[in-house]
Tab-separated table of C-alpha atoms and ligand atoms in Angstrom:
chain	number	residue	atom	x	y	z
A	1	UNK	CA	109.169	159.153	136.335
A	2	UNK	CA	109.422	155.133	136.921
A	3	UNK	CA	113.276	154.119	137.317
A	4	UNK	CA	114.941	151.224	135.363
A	5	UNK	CA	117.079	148.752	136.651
A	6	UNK	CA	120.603	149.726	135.847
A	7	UNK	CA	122.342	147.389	134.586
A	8	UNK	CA	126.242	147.081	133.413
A	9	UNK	CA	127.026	146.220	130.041
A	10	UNK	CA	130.157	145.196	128.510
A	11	UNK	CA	131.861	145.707	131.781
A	12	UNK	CA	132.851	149.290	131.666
A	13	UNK	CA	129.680	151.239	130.211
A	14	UNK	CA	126.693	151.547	132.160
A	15	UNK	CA	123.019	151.795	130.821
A	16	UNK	CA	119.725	151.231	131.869
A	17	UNK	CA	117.637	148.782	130.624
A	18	UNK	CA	113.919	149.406	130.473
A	19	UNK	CA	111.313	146.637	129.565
A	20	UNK	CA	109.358	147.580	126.316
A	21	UNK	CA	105.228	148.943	126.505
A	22	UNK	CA	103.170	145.878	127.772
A	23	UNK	CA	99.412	145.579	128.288
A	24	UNK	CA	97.692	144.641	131.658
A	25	UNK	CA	94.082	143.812	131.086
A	26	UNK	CA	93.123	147.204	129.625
A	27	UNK	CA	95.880	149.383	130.108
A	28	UNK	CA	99.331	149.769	129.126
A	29	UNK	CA	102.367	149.305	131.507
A	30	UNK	CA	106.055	149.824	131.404
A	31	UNK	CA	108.595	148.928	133.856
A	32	UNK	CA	105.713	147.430	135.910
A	33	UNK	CA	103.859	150.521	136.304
A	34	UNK	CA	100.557	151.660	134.694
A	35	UNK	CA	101.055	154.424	131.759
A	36	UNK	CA	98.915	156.617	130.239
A	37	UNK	CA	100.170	157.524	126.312
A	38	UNK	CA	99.714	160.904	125.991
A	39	UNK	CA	101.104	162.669	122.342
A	40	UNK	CA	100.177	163.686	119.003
A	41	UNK	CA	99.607	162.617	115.573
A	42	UNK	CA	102.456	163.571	113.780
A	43	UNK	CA	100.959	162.000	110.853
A	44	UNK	CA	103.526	163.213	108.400
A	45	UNK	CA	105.410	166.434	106.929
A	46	UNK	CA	104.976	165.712	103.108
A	47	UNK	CA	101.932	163.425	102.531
A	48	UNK	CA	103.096	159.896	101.967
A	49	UNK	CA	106.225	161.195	100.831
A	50	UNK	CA	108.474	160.954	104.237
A	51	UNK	CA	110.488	157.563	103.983
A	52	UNK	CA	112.164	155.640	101.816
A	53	UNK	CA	113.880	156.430	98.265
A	54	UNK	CA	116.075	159.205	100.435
A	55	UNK	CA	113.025	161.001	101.551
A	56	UNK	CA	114.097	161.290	104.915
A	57	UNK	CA	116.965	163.277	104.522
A	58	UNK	CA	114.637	166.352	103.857
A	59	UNK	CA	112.041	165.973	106.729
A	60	UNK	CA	114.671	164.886	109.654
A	61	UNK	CA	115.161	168.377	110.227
A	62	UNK	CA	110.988	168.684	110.875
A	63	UNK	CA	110.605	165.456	112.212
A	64	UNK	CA	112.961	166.470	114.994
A	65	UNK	CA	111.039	169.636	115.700
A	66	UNK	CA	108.210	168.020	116.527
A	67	UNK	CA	109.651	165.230	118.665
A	68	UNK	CA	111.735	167.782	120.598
A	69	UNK	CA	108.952	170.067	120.838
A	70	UNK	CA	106.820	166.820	121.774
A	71	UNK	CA	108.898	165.887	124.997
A	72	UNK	CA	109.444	169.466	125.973
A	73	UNK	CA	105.528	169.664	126.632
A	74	UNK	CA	105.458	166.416	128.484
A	75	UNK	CA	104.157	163.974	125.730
A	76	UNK	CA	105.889	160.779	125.418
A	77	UNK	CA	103.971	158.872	121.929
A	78	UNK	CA	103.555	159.666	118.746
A	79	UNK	CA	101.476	158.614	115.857
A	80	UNK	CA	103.272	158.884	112.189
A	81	UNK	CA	101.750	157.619	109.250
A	82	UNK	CA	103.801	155.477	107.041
A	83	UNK	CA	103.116	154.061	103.614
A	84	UNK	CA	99.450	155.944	103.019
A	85	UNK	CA	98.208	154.286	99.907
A	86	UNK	CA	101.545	153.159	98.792
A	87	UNK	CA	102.367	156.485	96.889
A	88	UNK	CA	106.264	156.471	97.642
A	89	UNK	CA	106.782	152.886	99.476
A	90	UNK	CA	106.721	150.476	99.424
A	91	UNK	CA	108.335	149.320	95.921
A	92	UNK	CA	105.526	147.535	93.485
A	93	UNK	CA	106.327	146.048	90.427
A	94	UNK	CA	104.226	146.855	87.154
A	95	UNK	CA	101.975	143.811	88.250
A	96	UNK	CA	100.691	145.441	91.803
A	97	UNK	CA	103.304	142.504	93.486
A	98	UNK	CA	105.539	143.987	96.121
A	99	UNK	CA	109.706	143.489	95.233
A	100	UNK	CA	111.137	145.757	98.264
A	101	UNK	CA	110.126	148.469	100.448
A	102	UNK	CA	111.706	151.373	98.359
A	103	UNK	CA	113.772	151.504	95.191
A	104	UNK	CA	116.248	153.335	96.702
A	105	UNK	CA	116.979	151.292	99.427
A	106	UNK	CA	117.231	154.218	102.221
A	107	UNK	CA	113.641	152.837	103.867
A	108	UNK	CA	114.372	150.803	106.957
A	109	UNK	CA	117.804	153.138	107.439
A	110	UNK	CA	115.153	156.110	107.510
A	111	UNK	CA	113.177	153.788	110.092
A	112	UNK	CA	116.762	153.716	112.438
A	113	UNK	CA	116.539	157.547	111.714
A	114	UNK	CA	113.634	157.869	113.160
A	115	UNK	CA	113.114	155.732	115.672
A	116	UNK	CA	116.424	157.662	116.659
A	117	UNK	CA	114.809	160.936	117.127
A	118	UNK	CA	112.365	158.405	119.658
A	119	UNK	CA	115.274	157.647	121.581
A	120	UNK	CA	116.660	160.868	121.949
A	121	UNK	CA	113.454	163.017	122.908
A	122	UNK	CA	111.684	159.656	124.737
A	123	UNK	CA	108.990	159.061	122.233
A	124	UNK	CA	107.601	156.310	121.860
A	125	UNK	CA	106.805	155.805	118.010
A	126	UNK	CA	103.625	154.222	116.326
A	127	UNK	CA	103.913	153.701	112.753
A	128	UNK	CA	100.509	153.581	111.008
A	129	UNK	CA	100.987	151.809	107.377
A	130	UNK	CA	98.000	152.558	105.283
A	131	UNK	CA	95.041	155.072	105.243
A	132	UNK	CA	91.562	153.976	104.222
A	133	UNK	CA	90.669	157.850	104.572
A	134	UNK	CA	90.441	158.757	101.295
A	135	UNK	CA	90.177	157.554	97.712
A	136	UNK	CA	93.383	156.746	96.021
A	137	UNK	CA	94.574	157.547	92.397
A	138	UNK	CA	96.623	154.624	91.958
A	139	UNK	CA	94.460	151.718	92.856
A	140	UNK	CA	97.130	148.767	92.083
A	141	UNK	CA	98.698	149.702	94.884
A	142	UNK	CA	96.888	149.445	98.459
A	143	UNK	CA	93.538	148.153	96.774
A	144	UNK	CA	95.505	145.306	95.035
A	145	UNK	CA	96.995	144.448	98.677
A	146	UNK	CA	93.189	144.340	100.099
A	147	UNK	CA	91.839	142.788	97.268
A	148	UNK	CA	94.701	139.641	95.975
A	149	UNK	CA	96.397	137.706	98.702
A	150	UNK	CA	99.079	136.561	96.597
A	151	UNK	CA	100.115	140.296	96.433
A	152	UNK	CA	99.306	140.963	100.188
A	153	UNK	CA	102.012	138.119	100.594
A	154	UNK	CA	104.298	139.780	98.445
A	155	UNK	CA	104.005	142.703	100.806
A	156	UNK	CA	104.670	140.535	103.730
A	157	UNK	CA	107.230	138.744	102.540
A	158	UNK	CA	109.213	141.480	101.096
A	159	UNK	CA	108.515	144.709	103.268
A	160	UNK	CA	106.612	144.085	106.268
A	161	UNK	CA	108.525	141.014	107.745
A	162	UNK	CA	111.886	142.914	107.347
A	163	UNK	CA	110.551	145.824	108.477
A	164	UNK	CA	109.498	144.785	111.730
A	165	UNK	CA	112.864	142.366	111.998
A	166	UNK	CA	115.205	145.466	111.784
A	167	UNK	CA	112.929	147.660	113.973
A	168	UNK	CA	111.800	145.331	116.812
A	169	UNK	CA	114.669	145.679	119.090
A	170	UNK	CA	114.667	149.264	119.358
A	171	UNK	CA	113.186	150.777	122.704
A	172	UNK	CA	111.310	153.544	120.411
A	173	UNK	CA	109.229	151.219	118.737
A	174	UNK	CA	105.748	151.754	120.412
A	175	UNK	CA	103.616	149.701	118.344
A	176	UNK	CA	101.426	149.526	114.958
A	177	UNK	CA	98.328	150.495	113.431
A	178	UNK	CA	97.713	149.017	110.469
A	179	UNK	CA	95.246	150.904	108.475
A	180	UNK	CA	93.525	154.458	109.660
A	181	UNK	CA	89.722	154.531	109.076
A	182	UNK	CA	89.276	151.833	106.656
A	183	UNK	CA	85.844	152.727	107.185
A	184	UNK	CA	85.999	155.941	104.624
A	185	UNK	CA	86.139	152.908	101.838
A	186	UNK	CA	83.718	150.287	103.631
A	187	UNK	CA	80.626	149.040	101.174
A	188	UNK	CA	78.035	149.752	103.079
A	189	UNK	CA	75.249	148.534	101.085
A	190	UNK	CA	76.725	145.168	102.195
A	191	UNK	CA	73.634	143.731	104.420
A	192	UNK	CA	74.794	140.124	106.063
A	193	UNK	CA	72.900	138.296	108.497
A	194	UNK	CA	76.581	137.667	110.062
A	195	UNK	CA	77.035	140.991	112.181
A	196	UNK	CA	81.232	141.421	111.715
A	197	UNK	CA	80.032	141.717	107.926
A	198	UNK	CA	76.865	143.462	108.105
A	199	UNK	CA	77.548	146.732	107.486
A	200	UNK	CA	74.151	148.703	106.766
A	201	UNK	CA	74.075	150.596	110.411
A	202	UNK	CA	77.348	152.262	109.592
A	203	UNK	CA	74.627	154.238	107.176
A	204	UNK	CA	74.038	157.198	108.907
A	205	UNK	CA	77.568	157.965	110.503
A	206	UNK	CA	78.759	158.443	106.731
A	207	UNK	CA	80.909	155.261	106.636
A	208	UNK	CA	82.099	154.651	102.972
A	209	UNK	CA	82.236	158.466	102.145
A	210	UNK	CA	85.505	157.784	100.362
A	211	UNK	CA	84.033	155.282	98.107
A	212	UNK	CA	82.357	151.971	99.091
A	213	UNK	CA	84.887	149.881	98.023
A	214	UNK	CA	85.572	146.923	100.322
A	215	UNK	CA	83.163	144.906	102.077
A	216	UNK	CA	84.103	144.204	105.679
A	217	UNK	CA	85.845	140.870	105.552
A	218	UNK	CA	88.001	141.994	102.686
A	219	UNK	CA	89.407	144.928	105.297
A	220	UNK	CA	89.361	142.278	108.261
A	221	UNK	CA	91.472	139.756	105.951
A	222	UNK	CA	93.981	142.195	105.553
A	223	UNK	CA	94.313	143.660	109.130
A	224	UNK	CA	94.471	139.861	110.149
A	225	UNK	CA	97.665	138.912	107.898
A	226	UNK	CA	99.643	141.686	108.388
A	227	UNK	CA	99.035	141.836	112.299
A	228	UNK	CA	99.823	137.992	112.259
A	229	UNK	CA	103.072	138.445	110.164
A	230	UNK	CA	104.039	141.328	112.321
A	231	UNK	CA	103.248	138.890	115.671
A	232	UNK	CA	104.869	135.933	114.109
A	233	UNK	CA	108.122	138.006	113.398
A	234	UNK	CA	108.015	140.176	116.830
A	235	UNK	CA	105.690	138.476	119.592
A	236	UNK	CA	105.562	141.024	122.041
A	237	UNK	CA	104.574	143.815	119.447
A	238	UNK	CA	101.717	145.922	119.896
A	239	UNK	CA	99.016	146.355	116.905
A	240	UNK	CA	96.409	147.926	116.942
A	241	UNK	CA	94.102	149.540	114.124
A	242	UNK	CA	92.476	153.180	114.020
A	243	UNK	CA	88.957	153.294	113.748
A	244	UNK	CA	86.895	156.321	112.596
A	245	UNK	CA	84.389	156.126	115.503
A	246	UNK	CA	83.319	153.764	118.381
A	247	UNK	CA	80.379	152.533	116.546
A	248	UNK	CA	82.866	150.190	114.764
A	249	UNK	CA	84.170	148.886	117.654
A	250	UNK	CA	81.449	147.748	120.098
A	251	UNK	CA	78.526	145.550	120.261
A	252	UNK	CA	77.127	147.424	123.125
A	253	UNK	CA	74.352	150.042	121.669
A	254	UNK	CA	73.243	147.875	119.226
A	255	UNK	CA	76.473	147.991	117.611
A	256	UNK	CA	79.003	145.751	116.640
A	257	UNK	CA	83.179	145.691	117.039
A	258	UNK	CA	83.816	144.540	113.133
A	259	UNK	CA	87.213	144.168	114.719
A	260	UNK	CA	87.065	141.861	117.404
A	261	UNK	CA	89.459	138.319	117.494
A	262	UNK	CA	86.540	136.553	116.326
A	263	UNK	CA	85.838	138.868	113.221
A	264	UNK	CA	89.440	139.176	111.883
A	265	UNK	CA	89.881	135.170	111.936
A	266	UNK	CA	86.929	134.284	110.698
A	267	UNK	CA	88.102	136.245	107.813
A	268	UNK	CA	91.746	136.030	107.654
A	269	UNK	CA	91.770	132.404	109.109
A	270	UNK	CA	95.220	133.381	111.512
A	271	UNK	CA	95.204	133.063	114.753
A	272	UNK	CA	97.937	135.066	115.675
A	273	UNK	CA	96.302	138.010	113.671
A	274	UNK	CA	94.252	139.858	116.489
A	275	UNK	CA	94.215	143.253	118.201
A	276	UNK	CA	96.223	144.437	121.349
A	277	UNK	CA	94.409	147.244	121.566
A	278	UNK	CA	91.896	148.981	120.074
A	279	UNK	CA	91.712	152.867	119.261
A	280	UNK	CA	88.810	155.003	118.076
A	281	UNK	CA	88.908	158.473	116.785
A	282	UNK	CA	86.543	161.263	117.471
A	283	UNK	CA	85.222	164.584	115.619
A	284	UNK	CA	82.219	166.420	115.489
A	285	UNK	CA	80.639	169.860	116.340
A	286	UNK	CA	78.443	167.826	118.594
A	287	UNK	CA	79.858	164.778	119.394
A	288	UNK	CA	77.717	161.758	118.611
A	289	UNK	CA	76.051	159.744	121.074
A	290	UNK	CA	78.929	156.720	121.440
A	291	UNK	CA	81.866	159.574	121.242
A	292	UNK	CA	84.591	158.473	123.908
A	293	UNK	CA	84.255	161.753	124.873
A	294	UNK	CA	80.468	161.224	125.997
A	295	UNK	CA	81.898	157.639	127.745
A	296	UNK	CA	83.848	156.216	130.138
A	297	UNK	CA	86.109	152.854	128.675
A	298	UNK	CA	84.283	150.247	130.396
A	299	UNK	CA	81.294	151.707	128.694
A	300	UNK	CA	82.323	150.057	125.343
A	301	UNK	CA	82.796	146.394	127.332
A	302	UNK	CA	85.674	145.624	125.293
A	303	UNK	CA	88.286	143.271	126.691
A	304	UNK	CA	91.212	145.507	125.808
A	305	UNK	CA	92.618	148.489	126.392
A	306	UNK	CA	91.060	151.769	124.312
A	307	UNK	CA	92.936	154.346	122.783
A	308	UNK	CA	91.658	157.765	121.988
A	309	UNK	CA	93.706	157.955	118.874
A	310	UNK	CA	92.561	161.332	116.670
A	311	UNK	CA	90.835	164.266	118.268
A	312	UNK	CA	90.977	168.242	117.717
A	313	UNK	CA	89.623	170.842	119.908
A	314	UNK	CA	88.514	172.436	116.508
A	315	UNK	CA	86.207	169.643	115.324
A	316	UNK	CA	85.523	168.760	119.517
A	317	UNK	CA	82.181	169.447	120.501
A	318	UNK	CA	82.876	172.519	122.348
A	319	UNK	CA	85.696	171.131	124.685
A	320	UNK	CA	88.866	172.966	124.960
A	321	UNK	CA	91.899	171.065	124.067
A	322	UNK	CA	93.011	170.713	127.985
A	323	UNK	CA	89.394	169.143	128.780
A	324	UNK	CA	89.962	166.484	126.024
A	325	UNK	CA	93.403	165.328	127.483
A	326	UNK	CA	92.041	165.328	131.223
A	327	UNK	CA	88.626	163.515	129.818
A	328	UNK	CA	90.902	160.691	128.262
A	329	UNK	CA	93.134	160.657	131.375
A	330	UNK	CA	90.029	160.570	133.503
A	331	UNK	CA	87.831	157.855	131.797
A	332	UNK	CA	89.588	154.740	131.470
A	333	UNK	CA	91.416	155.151	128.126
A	334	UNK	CA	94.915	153.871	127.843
A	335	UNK	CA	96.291	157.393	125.451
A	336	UNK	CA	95.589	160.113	123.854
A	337	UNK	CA	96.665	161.561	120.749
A	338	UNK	CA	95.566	164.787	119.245
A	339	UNK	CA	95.173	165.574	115.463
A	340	UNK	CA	97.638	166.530	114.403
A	341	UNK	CA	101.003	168.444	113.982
A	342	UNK	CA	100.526	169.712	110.597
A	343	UNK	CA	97.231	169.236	109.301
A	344	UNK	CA	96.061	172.465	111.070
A	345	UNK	CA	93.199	172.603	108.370
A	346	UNK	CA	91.242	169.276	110.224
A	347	UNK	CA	93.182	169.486	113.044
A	348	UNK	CA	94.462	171.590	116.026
A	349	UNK	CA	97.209	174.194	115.656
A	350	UNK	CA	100.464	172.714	116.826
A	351	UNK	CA	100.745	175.366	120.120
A	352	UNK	CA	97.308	174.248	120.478
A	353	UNK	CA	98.150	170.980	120.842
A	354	UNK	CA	101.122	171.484	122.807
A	355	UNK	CA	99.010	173.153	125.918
A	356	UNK	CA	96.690	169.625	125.904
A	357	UNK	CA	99.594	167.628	126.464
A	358	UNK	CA	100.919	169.768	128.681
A	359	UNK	CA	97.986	170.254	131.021
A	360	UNK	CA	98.259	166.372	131.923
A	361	UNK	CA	102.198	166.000	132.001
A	362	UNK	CA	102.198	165.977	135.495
A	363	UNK	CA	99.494	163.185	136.182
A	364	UNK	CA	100.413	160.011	137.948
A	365	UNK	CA	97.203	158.518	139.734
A	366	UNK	CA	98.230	155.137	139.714
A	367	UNK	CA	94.848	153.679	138.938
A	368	UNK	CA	94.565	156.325	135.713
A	369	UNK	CA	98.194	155.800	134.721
A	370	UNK	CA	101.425	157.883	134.573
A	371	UNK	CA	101.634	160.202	131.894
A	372	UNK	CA	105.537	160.441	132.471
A	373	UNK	CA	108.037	157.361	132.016
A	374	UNK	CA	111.369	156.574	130.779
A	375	UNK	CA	111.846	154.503	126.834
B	1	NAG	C1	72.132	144.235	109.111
B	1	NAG	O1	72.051	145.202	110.155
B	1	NAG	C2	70.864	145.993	110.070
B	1	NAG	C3	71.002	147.114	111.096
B	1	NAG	O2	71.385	146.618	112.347
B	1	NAG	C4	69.667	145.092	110.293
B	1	NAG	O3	68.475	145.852	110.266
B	1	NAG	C5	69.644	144.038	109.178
B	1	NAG	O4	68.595	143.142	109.393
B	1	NAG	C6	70.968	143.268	109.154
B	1	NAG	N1	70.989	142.416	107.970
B	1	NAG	C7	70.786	141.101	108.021
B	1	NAG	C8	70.792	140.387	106.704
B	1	NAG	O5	70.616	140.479	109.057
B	2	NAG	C1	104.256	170.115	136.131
B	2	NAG	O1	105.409	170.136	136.938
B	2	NAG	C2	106.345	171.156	136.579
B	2	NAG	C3	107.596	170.951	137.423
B	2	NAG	O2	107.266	170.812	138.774
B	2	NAG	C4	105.683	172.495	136.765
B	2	NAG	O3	106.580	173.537	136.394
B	2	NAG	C5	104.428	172.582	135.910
B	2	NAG	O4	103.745	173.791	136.153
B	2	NAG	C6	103.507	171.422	136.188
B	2	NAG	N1	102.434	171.447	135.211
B	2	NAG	C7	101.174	171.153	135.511
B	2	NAG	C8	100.197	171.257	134.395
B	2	NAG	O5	100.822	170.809	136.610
């Protein structure tokens, strides 16, 4: 537990006033102290259908489950996916442009909702916005965004910027992750003598299994405006973006980081629009050979910190779900966060998942991180 400085406010009430999530080198802090984020992904309760146009109303009750539930076992982050493909939010017009984030109007009121539930169970909340996992059926929506920059502007202007303006004040506001796996729809037939574009060795892993429909600096363009528009409005925010494997994210083992500050602005052109972090995820019946789970952090030579951000004991080479917490907490990586509440199908059972974050609740080596501290 790391103490905050009291502080009075408005004479009579007292609080305490806690500095937000930083980063140190390659590892997060708060209050001056070095933190480890251990949670879950949430990622959602219905499928791309949990904010906005008064969807909230009907999933607080879950939500809250699962952030109580959360803290009870020691956990203190969580990962909850936000727009998906842009099923329910945010609000397009017939033309693929953005107008708002919901028609409704009950989107960033559904954000205070939530970031409520942070507050009250001491969760710190990560909103990914879009998932590159699988193939959408309505492809003016997030393919128009990666595609047209006159509608990814529209999206800027009219959802993300006032988005992150009526959020960033709030102590439960973790950080962001702007797109989960975009490698599931990475072209990668695209061969480029410019490695942040060349895409072939992502071959055999299976990248593009979704459908090879981007080439790399189409993705990178997009990560680069929306991180930039998000730093621009909020300049201590944390973003970050959730690969599907290491292999994406290093040029160590004759591999390259596609994700890197030189590869987003060399295809976004903003400066502002790089990484604070990186985070990789990690499945397999046997793990393959760059797994974070076959690494230390330092292993990867990446000049940030690394997040293990998906993970399940089911899909975990053999590990038991209290070995992958302690091998996170042990290796150098900044969090970890399981997979997931309520995709039990890919993922972990939710008790399951509840003894991993326990087993580390208690850990506080200060040169690994404390796994407990206050919002
Ligand atoms: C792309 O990467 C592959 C695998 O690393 C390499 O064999 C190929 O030569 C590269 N393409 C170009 C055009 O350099
Ligand atoms: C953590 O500490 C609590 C309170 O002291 C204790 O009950 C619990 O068994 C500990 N858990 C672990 C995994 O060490």
């Amino acid at each position: 537990m790391i103490p905050c400085a009291p502080v009075l406010l408005l004479l009579v009430l007292p609080a305490v006033e806690c500095d937000r999530l930083q980063i140190s080198g390659d590892y997060f802090t708060k209050d001056g102290s070095r933190v480890f984020l251990s949670g879950v992904n949430l990622a959602w309760v219905g499928y791309a259908t949990d904010f906005g146009n008064n969807q909230f109303a009907a999933r607080k009750s879950s939500y809250e489950r699962f952030f109580k539930e959360l803290h009870e076992s020691g956990g203190s982050s969580i990962r909850i996916w936000i727009h998906v493909q842009g099923e329910t939010s945010p609000l397009f017009d017939g033309n693929g442009y953005v107008t708002g984030l919901d028609s409704s109007g009950t989107f960033l009121s559904d954000m205070n909702e939530l970031l409520g539930l942070g507050q009250k169970y001491n969760i710190l909340v990560f909103f990914c916005l879009w998932n590159g996992a699988v193939k959408f059926d309505k492809e003016y929506r997030m393919d128009g965004l990666i595609r047209d920059t006159g509608k990814l502007t529209s999206y800027l202007q009219h959802a993300l910027i006032p988005w992150v303006k009526s959020v960033k004040d709030n102590p439960a506001v973790g950080g962001w992750d702007i797109m989960n796996e975009p490698e599931g729809l990475i072209n990668t037939q695209r061969s480029s003598n410019n490695p942040c574009l060349n895409a072939t060795h992502l071959i055999p892993g299976g990248a593009g299994w979704a459908g090879r429909l981007y080439n790399y600096e189409d993705v990178q363009r997009f990560i680069n405006w929306q991180v930039d528009a998000i730093r621009q409005t909020d300049p201590g925010a944390l973003v970050t973006l959730g690969s599907w494997k290491a292999q994406v994210n290093t040029d160590e083992y004759g591999s390259h980081n596609h994700y890197s500050d030189h590869c987003l602005t060399q295809a976004g052109g903003k400066a502002q629009g790089v990484l604070q972090f990186y985070t990789v995820h990690s499945y397999g019946k046997r793990f393959d050979n760059l797994s974070p789970f076959k690494h230390q952090k330092s292993d990867y030579k990446l000049n940030k910190p690394l997040m293990v951000g998906e993970f399940a004991s089911k899909n975990g080479g053999g590990m038991a779900i209290e070995s992958m917490f302690q091998y996170a907490y042990g290796h150098g990586y900044c969090g970890a966060w399981s997979w997931s509440a309520t995709d039990n199908y890919e993922g972990d059972a939710w008790e399951t998942q509840k003894r991993g974050v326990a087993s580390i609740r208690n850990n506080s080596d200060a040169s690994k991180g404390t796994v407990h501290f206050t919002l």
